CSV table of C-alpha atoms in Angstrom, one decimal:
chain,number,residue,atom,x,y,z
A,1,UNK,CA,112.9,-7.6,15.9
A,2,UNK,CA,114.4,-7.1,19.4
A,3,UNK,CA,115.7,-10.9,19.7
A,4,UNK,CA,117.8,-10.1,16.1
A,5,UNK,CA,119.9,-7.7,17.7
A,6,UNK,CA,122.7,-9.0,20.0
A,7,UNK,CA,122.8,-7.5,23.6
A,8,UNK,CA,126.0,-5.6,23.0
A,9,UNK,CA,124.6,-4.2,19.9
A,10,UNK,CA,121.3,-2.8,22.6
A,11,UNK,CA,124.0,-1.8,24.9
A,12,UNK,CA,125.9,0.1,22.4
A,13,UNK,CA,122.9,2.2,21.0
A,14,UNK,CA,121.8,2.7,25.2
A,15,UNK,CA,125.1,4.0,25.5
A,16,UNK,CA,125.4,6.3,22.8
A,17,UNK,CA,121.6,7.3,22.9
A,18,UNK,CA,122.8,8.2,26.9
A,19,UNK,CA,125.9,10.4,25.8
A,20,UNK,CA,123.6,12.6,23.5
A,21,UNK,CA,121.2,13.1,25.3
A,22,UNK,CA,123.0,14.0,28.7
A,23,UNK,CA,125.5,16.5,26.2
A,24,UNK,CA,128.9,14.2,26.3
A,25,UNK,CA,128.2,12.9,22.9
A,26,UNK,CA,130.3,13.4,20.1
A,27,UNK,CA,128.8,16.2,18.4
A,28,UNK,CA,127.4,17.7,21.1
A,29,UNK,CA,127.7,20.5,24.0
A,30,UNK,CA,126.3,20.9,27.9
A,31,UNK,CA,123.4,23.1,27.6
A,32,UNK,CA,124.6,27.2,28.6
A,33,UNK,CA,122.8,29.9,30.7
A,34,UNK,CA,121.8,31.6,27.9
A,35,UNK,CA,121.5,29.3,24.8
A,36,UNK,CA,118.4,28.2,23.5
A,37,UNK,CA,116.4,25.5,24.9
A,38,UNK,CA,117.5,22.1,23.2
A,39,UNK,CA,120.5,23.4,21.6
A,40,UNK,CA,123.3,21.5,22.0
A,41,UNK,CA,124.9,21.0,18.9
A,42,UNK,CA,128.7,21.8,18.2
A,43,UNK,CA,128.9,25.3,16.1
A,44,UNK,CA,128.8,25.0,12.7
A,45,UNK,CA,126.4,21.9,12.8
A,46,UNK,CA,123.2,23.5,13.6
A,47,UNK,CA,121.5,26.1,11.9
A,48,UNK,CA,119.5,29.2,12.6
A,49,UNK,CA,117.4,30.9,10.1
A,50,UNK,CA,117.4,34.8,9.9
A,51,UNK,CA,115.3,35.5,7.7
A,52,UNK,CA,111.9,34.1,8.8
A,53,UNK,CA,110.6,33.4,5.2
A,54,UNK,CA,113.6,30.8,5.1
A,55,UNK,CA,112.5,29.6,8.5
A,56,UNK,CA,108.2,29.0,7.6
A,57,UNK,CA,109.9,27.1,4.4
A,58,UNK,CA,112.2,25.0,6.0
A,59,UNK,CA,109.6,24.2,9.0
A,60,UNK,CA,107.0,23.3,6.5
A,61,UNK,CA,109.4,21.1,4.5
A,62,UNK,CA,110.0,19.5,7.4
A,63,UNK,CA,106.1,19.0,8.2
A,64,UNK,CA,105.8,17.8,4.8
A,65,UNK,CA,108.5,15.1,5.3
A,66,UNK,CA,107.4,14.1,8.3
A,67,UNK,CA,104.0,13.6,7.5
A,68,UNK,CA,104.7,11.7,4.2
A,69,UNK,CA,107.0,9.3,6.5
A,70,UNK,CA,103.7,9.2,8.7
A,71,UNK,CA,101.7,7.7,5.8
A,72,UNK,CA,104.4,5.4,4.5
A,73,UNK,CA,104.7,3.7,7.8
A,74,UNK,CA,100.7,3.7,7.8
A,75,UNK,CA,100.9,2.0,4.5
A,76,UNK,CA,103.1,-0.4,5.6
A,77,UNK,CA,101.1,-1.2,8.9
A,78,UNK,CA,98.0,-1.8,7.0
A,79,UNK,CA,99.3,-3.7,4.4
A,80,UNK,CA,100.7,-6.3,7.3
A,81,UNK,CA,97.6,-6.1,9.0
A,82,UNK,CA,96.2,-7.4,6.0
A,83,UNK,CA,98.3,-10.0,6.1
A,84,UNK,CA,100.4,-9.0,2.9
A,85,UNK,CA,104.2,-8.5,3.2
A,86,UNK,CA,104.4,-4.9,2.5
A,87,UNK,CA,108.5,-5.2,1.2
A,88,UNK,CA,107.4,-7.7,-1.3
A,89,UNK,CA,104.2,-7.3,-1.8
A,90,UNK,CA,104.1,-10.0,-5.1
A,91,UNK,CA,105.3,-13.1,-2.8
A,92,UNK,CA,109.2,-12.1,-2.1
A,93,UNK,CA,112.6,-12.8,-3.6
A,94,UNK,CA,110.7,-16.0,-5.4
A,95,UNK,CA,108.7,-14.4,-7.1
A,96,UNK,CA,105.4,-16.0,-6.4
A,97,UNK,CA,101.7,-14.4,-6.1
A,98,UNK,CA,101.0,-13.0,-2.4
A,99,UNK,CA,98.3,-15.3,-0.6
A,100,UNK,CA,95.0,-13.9,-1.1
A,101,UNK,CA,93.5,-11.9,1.7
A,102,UNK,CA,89.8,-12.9,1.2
């Protein structure tokens, strides 16, 4: 919820958010002439594939990821929507059966 986090706690993550994103962060570099577009991380911490069958597996491993996150969150969505507490589905911490939805 945005009231449970304190205001230096926002200000923190703006501020750190900001230093990455503008190159001054902590493990990152300003953009050069002739690097690739968006790459900014230190040497060493970011990593180019050669070999291109390395590169279609790692991108689709990625995809894969990304769209099982995709339907986890959906998952979760519909299962507030339906008015069921998708953490603890069976009632919470106590135990107790969830309220019924129909």
């Amino acid at each position: 919820s945005l009231e449970a986090v304190p205001t230096a706690g926002w200000l923190q993550i703006m501020v750190l958010t900001c230093m990455q994103e503008s190159g001054m962060g902590f493990a990152s570099k300003p953009q050069e002439e002739d690097g690739e577009a968006g790459d900014i991380a230190l040497d060493g911490l970011w990593v180019r594939y050669d070999d291109p069958e390395t590169k279609t597996f790692k991108l689709n491993a990625e995809r894969q990821n990304g769209r099982a996150a995709m339907l986890g969150i959906t998952g979760c969505l519909i299962h507030e929507l339906l008015g069921v507490d998708a953490l603890y589905p069976t009632g919470g911490l106590g135990g107790a059966a969830p309220p019924t939805i129909f």
